[in-house]
Amino acid sequence: MRDDEKKHGGARIGAGRKKGSGKFGEPTKVIRVPESKVEPIQNWLERQKRSKQNWAGLLENSGFAVHQPANDSYVSLPLFSHKVVAGFPSPADDYIETTLDLNEKLVRNKEATFLLVVEGDSMQKAGIQDGDILVVDRSIEPTDGKIVIAALDGELTVKRLSVKSTGTWLVPENDNYPPIPVREEADMVIWGVVTATISQF
Amino acid sequence: MRDDEKKHGGARIGAGRKKGSGKFGEPTKVIRVPESKVEPIQNWLERQKRSKQNWAGLLENSGFAVHQPANDSYVSLPLFSHKVVAGFPSPADDYIETTLDLNEKLVRNKEATFLLVVEGDSMQKAGIQDGDILVVDRSIEPTDGKIVIAALDGELTVKRLSVKSTGTWLVPENDNYPPIPVREEADMVIWGVVTATISQF
DNA sequence: CCTTTTGAATACCGTTACAATATTCATATA
DNA sequence: TATATGAATATTGTAACGGTATTCAAAAGG
């Protein structure tokens, strides 16, 4: 076969890169901006891309997602990410990452969830303050490291559960209080695992 | 005088436009950005130049994309008071003090409320941790002592607002950070007042 | 007939180039 | 002395360019 006959391809329809296959997934434009703002803007663009993916993924996995609540209440509030907003604080534009219903976000298992008003400051370091509302899920397995509601001899406490080979402890997150040893599982009734805490100002 | 002798000016040193006399006051660069982001970016640049916005102005043209809920039904969760529950509890029995809908509890003015994810630990003492979700109400007057979301020269921060005769300050609740003086209202745009913070574990 | 290779076709992207303005200021003019 | 002029230089939005990346179907090879 002669060289000039060695041909592949050739003119054809349908060839060529697809539209929207670029890094931004949409048409682009060149604009002129001050030098000092180039990096912030590009960082922001990067975050915009990533955060969209993240939230989508997060919502997917966590089951909070946008799908179900037909008969339940659904109050959609715009949710911003601080990071994303930090550089470009304009509520008017499309910086809204997603919308979120607080009940949905905070309550995974409605039947097993209850709220509790905190008294005392023994969990201050974990961000739990006196007067906070705790969201407690009784369907979650209380494992080592989880913050739990435990009734010790009828005394209700919020502590971090520590299950080690040396024994089980209820550990306050406040240096002024000592860890409490749990001698037997018998003295302790765990009500549930704290999934969130809400402080109102 | 002949026409070709009618001359003004002429070659001379020092002539010409001064550097930095453009709209941005600094060298510029051309960058390519997605079309949908052109306007947001240019709005932001505009605002950076004359960061002259006050609370009222922000409210005016903010145009939040707040999604309206279809209707307000409630998710009632049992709310316990720590004291009351101290006995022995099951959310099913009558230790339940009341029931509470989180959206109702946390969102007073739905149209003016949005959520924000916190970054940083400058408000640790107020129980606001990195990663928390803040509930921000834009309809509440930012007064002395309120925790506010403030954009200082485009930088978004969560701080306690201090309005004294000596001036206005944004005060972090973390000893590692100094209070930030607000020289003029012009530097500062207050997005809203924080009404609650939610930590999830 | 099925799989792999190939290269034309097309989109994308960072940068430069360019033409139209805008600004400045020493000089010519009144 | 005050004003008008126009060369000199900066700025700015957009077009253009060259280099890459991607896609697809025809050609080549099993």
Coordinates of N, CA, C and O in Angstrom, one line a residue, chain B residues 9-110:
Chain B
G9 N 2.1 70.9 22.1 CA 2.7 69.7 22.7 C 4.0 69.3 22.0 O 4.8 70.1 21.8
G10 N 4.0 68.0 21.7 CA 5.2 67.5 21.1 C 5.9 66.5 22.0 O 5.4 66.4 23.2
A11 N 6.9 65.9 21.6 CA 7.6 64.9 22.4 C 8.1 65.5 23.7 O 8.7 66.6 23.6
R12 N 7.8 64.9 24.7 CA 8.3 65.4 26.0 C 8.3 64.3 27.0 O 7.5 63.4 26.9
I13 N 9.1 64.4 28.0 CA 9.2 63.4 29.0 C 8.1 63.7 30.1 O 7.7 64.8 30.2
G14 N 7.7 62.7 30.7 CA 6.7 62.8 31.8 C 5.3 62.9 31.4 O 4.4 62.9 32.2
A15 N 5.1 62.9 30.0 CA 3.7 62.9 29.5 C 3.1 61.5 29.7 O 3.7 60.6 30.0
G16 N 1.9 61.5 29.5 CA 1.2 60.2 29.5 C 0.4 59.9 30.8 O 0.7 60.5 31.8
R17 N -0.5 59.0 30.6 CA -1.4 58.7 31.7 C -0.6 58.1 32.8 O 0.4 57.3 32.6
K18 N -1.0 58.3 34.1 CA -0.2 57.8 35.2 C -0.6 56.3 35.5 O -1.8 55.9 35.3
K19 N 0.3 55.6 36.0 CA 0.1 54.2 36.4 C -0.9 54.2 37.5 O -0.9 55.1 38.4
G20 N -1.7 53.2 37.5 CA -2.7 53.0 38.6 C -3.8 54.0 38.6 O -4.6 54.1 39.5
S21 N -4.0 54.6 37.4 CA -5.2 55.5 37.3 C -6.4 54.9 36.8 O -7.4 55.5 36.5
G22 N -6.3 53.6 36.6 CA -7.5 52.9 36.1 C -8.6 52.6 37.1 O -8.4 53.0 38.3
K23 N -9.6 51.9 36.7 CA -10.7 51.8 37.6 C -10.4 50.9 38.8 O -11.0 50.9 39.8
F24 N -9.4 50.1 38.6 CA -9.0 49.2 39.7 C -7.8 49.7 40.6 O -7.5 49.2 41.6
G25 N -7.1 50.7 40.0 CA -6.0 51.3 40.7 C -4.8 50.3 40.8 O -4.0 50.6 41.7
E26 N -4.8 49.4 40.0 CA -3.6 48.5 40.0 C -3.6 47.7 38.7 O -4.5 47.7 38.0
P27 N -2.4 47.1 38.4 CA -2.3 46.3 37.2 C -3.4 45.3 37.1 O -3.9 44.7 38.1
T28 N -3.8 45.0 35.9 CA -4.9 44.0 35.7 C -4.3 42.8 34.9 O -3.2 42.8 34.4
K29 N -5.2 41.8 34.9 CA -4.8 40.6 34.2 C -6.1 40.0 33.6 O -7.2 40.2 34.1
V30 N -5.9 39.3 32.5 CA -7.1 38.7 31.8 C -7.2 37.3 32.3 O -6.2 36.5 32.2
I31 N -8.4 36.9 32.7 CA -8.6 35.5 33.1 C -9.8 35.0 32.4 O -10.7 35.7 32.1
R32 N -9.9 33.7 32.3 CA -11.1 33.1 31.7 C -11.9 32.5 32.8 O -11.4 31.7 33.6
V33 N -13.2 32.8 32.8 CA -14.1 32.3 33.8 C -15.4 31.8 33.2 O -15.7 32.2 32.1
P34 N -16.1 30.9 33.8 CA -17.3 30.5 33.3 C -18.3 31.6 33.2 O -18.3 32.5 34.0
E35 N -19.1 31.5 32.2 CA -20.0 32.6 31.9 C -20.9 33.0 33.0 O -21.1 34.2 33.3
S36 N -21.4 32.0 33.7 CA -22.4 32.2 34.8 C -21.8 33.0 35.9 O -22.5 33.5 36.8
K37 N -20.4 33.0 36.0 CA -19.8 33.6 37.1 C -19.3 35.0 36.9 O -18.8 35.7 37.7
V38 N -19.4 35.4 35.6 CA -18.9 36.7 35.2 C -19.6 37.8 36.0 O -18.9 38.6 36.6
E39 N -20.9 37.7 36.1 CA -21.6 38.8 36.8 C -21.3 38.8 38.3 O -21.0 39.9 38.8
P40 N -21.4 37.6 38.9 CA -21.1 37.6 40.3 C -19.7 38.2 40.6 O -19.5 39.0 41.5
I41 N -18.7 37.8 39.8 CA -17.4 38.3 40.1 C -17.3 39.8 39.9 O -16.7 40.5 40.6
Q42 N -17.9 40.3 38.8 CA -17.9 41.7 38.6 C -18.6 42.5 39.6 O -18.2 43.6 40.0
N43 N -19.7 42.0 40.1 CA -20.4 42.6 41.2 C -19.5 42.7 42.4 O -19.4 43.7 43.1
W44 N -18.8 41.6 42.6 CA -17.9 41.6 43.8 C -16.8 42.6 43.7 O -16.5 43.3 44.6
L45 N -16.2 42.7 42.5 CA -15.1 43.6 42.3 C -15.7 45.0 42.5 O -15.0 45.9 43.1
E46 N -16.8 45.2 42.0 CA -17.5 46.6 42.1 C -17.6 46.9 43.6 O -17.2 48.0 44.0
R47 N -18.0 46.0 44.4 CA -18.2 46.2 45.8 C -16.9 46.4 46.5 O -16.8 47.1 47.5
Q48 N -15.9 45.7 46.0 CA -14.6 45.8 46.7 C -14.1 47.2 46.5 O -13.5 47.7 47.5
K49 N -14.3 47.8 45.4 CA -13.9 49.2 45.1 C -14.4 50.1 46.2 O -13.7 50.8 46.9
R50 N -15.7 50.2 46.1 CA -16.4 51.1 47.1 C -17.2 50.3 48.0 O -18.3 50.0 47.8
S51 N -16.5 49.8 49.0 CA -17.2 49.0 50.0 C -18.1 49.8 50.9 O -17.9 50.0 52.0
K52 N -19.0 50.4 50.2 CA -19.9 51.4 50.9 C -21.3 50.8 50.9 O -22.0 51.1 50.0
Q53 N -21.5 50.0 51.8 CA -22.9 49.4 51.9 C -23.3 49.4 53.4 O -22.5 49.1 54.2
N54 N -24.5 49.7 53.6 CA -24.9 49.6 55.0 C -26.0 48.5 55.1 O -26.3 47.9 54.1
W55 N -26.4 48.4 56.2 CA -27.4 47.4 56.5 C -28.6 47.5 55.7 O -29.1 46.5 55.1
A56 N -29.1 48.7 55.6 CA -30.4 48.9 54.8 C -30.2 48.6 53.4 O -31.0 47.9 52.8
G57 N -29.0 49.0 52.9 CA -28.7 48.8 51.5 C -28.7 47.3 51.2 O -29.2 46.8 50.2
L58 N -28.1 46.6 52.1 CA -27.9 45.1 51.9 C -29.3 44.5 51.9 O -29.6 43.7 51.0
L59 N -30.1 44.9 52.8 CA -31.5 44.3 52.8 C -32.2 44.6 51.5 O -32.9 43.7 51.0
E60 N -32.0 45.8 51.1 CA -32.7 46.2 49.8 C -32.4 45.3 48.7 O -33.3 44.7 48.1
N61 N -31.2 45.2 48.3 CA -30.9 44.5 47.0 C -30.3 43.1 47.3 O -29.7 42.6 46.4
S62 N -30.6 42.6 48.4 CA -30.0 41.3 48.6 C -30.7 40.2 47.8 O -30.1 39.3 47.3
G63 N -32.0 40.3 47.8 CA -32.8 39.3 46.9 C -32.5 37.9 47.2 O -32.2 37.1 46.3
F64 N -32.5 37.5 48.4 CA -32.2 36.1 48.8 C -33.2 35.2 48.0 O -34.3 35.4 47.9
A65 N -32.6 34.1 47.6 CA -33.4 33.1 47.0 C -33.9 32.2 48.1 O -33.4 31.1 48.3
V66 N -34.9 32.6 48.8 CA -35.4 31.8 49.8 C -36.5 30.9 49.3 O -37.5 31.4 48.7
H67 N -36.3 29.7 49.5 CA -37.4 28.8 49.0 C -38.5 28.7 50.0 O -38.3 28.4 51.2
Q68 N -39.6 28.9 49.5 CA -40.8 28.9 50.4 C -41.3 27.5 50.6 O -41.4 26.7 49.6
P69 N -41.6 27.1 51.8 CA -42.1 25.8 52.0 C -43.6 25.8 51.5 O -44.2 26.8 51.5
A70 N -43.9 24.6 51.1 CA -45.3 24.5 50.5 C -46.3 24.8 51.5 O -47.2 25.6 51.3
N71 N -46.2 24.1 52.6 CA -47.1 24.5 53.8 C -46.4 24.1 55.0 O -45.4 23.4 55.1
D72 N -46.9 24.6 56.1 CA -46.2 24.4 57.4 C -46.8 23.3 58.2 O -47.8 23.6 58.9
S73 N -46.4 22.2 58.0 CA -46.8 21.1 58.9 C -45.6 21.0 59.9 O -44.5 21.5 59.7
Y74 N -45.8 20.3 60.9 CA -44.8 20.3 62.0 C -44.3 18.9 62.2 O -45.0 17.9 62.1
V75 N -43.0 18.8 62.5 CA -42.5 17.5 63.0 C -42.3 17.7 64.5 O -41.5 18.5 64.9
S76 N -43.1 17.1 65.2 CA -43.1 17.3 66.6 C -42.2 16.2 67.2 O -42.3 15.0 67.0
L77 N -41.2 16.7 67.9 CA -40.3 15.9 68.6 C -40.5 16.1 70.1 O -40.8 17.2 70.6
P78 N -40.4 15.0 70.9 CA -40.6 15.1 72.3 C -39.4 16.0 72.9 O -38.3 15.7 72.5
L79 N -39.8 16.9 73.7 CA -38.7 17.7 74.3 C -38.7 17.4 75.8 O -39.8 17.6 76.5
F80 N -37.6 17.0 76.3 CA -37.5 16.8 77.8 C -36.7 17.9 78.4 O -35.9 18.5 77.8
S81 N -37.1 18.1 79.6 CA -36.2 19.0 80.4 C -35.3 18.0 81.2 O -35.7 17.0 81.6
H82 N -34.1 18.4 81.3 CA -33.1 17.6 82.0 C -33.6 17.2 83.4 O -33.6 16.0 83.7
K83 N -34.1 18.1 84.1 CA -34.6 17.8 85.4 C -35.7 16.8 85.4 O -35.7 15.8 86.1
V84 N -36.7 17.0 84.6 CA -37.9 16.2 84.6 C -37.5 14.8 84.2 O -38.0 13.8 84.8
V85 N -36.6 14.7 83.3 CA -36.3 13.3 82.8 C -35.5 12.5 83.7 O -35.4 11.3 83.6
A86 N -34.9 13.1 84.7 CA -34.0 12.4 85.6 C -34.4 11.1 86.1 O -33.6 10.3 86.5
G87 N -35.6 10.9 86.2 CA -36.1 9.6 86.7 C -35.7 8.4 85.8 O -34.6 7.9 85.8
F88 N -36.7 8.0 85.1 CA -36.3 7.0 84.1 C -37.2 7.1 82.9 O -38.4 7.2 83.0
P89 N -36.7 7.0 81.9 CA -37.3 7.6 80.7 C -37.5 6.8 79.5 O -36.7 5.9 79.2
S90 N -38.5 7.0 79.0 CA -38.7 6.5 77.7 C -39.5 7.7 77.0 O -40.4 8.2 77.5
P91 N -39.0 8.0 75.8 CA -39.7 9.1 75.1 C -41.2 8.8 75.0 O -42.0 9.7 74.7
A92 N -41.6 7.5 75.2 CA -42.9 7.2 74.9 C -43.9 7.5 76.1 O -45.0 7.7 75.9
D93 N -43.3 7.6 77.2 CA -44.2 7.9 78.4 C -44.4 9.3 78.6 O -44.0 10.2 77.9
D94 N -45.1 9.6 79.8 CA -45.5 10.9 80.0 C -44.5 11.8 80.7 O -44.9 12.7 81.5
Y95 N -43.3 11.5 80.5 CA -42.3 12.5 81.0 C -42.1 13.6 80.0 O -41.3 14.5 80.2
I96 N -42.7 13.4 78.9 CA -42.5 14.4 77.9 C -43.1 15.7 78.3 O -44.3 15.8 78.6
E97 N -42.3 16.7 78.2 CA -42.8 18.0 78.7 C -43.6 18.7 77.6 O -44.6 19.2 77.9
T98 N -43.1 18.6 76.5 CA -43.8 19.3 75.4 C -43.2 18.8 74.1 O -42.3 17.9 74.1
T99 N -43.7 19.2 73.0 CA -43.1 18.8 71.8 C -42.7 20.0 71.0 O -43.2 21.1 71.3
L100 N -41.8 19.8 70.1 CA -41.1 20.9 69.5 C -40.8 20.6 68.1 O -40.4 19.5 67.7
D101 N -41.1 21.6 67.3 CA -40.6 21.5 65.9 C -39.4 22.3 65.8 O -39.4 23.5 66.1
L102 N -38.3 21.7 65.3 CA -37.0 22.4 65.2 C -37.1 23.6 64.3 O -36.5 24.7 64.7
N103 N -37.7 23.5 63.2 CA -37.8 24.6 62.3 C -38.5 25.8 63.0 O -38.1 26.9 63.0
E104 N -39.6 25.4 63.7 CA -40.4 26.5 64.4 C -39.6 27.1 65.5 O -39.6 28.3 65.6
K105 N -38.8 26.3 66.2 CA -38.1 26.8 67.3 C -36.9 27.7 66.8 O -36.6 28.7 67.4
L106 N -36.3 27.3 65.8 CA -35.1 27.9 65.4 C -35.3 29.1 64.3 O -34.5 29.9 64.2
V107 N -36.4 29.0 63.6 CA -36.6 30.0 62.6 C -37.8 30.8 62.9 O -38.9 30.4 62.8
R108 N -37.5 32.0 63.3 CA -38.6 32.9 63.7 C -39.2 33.6 62.4 O -40.4 33.7 62.2
N109 N -38.3 34.1 61.6 CA -38.7 34.8 60.4 C -38.1 34.1 59.2 O -37.0 34.3 58.8
K110 N -38.9 33.3 58.6 CA -38.5 32.4 57.6 C -37.9 33.1 56.4 O -36.8 32.7 55.9

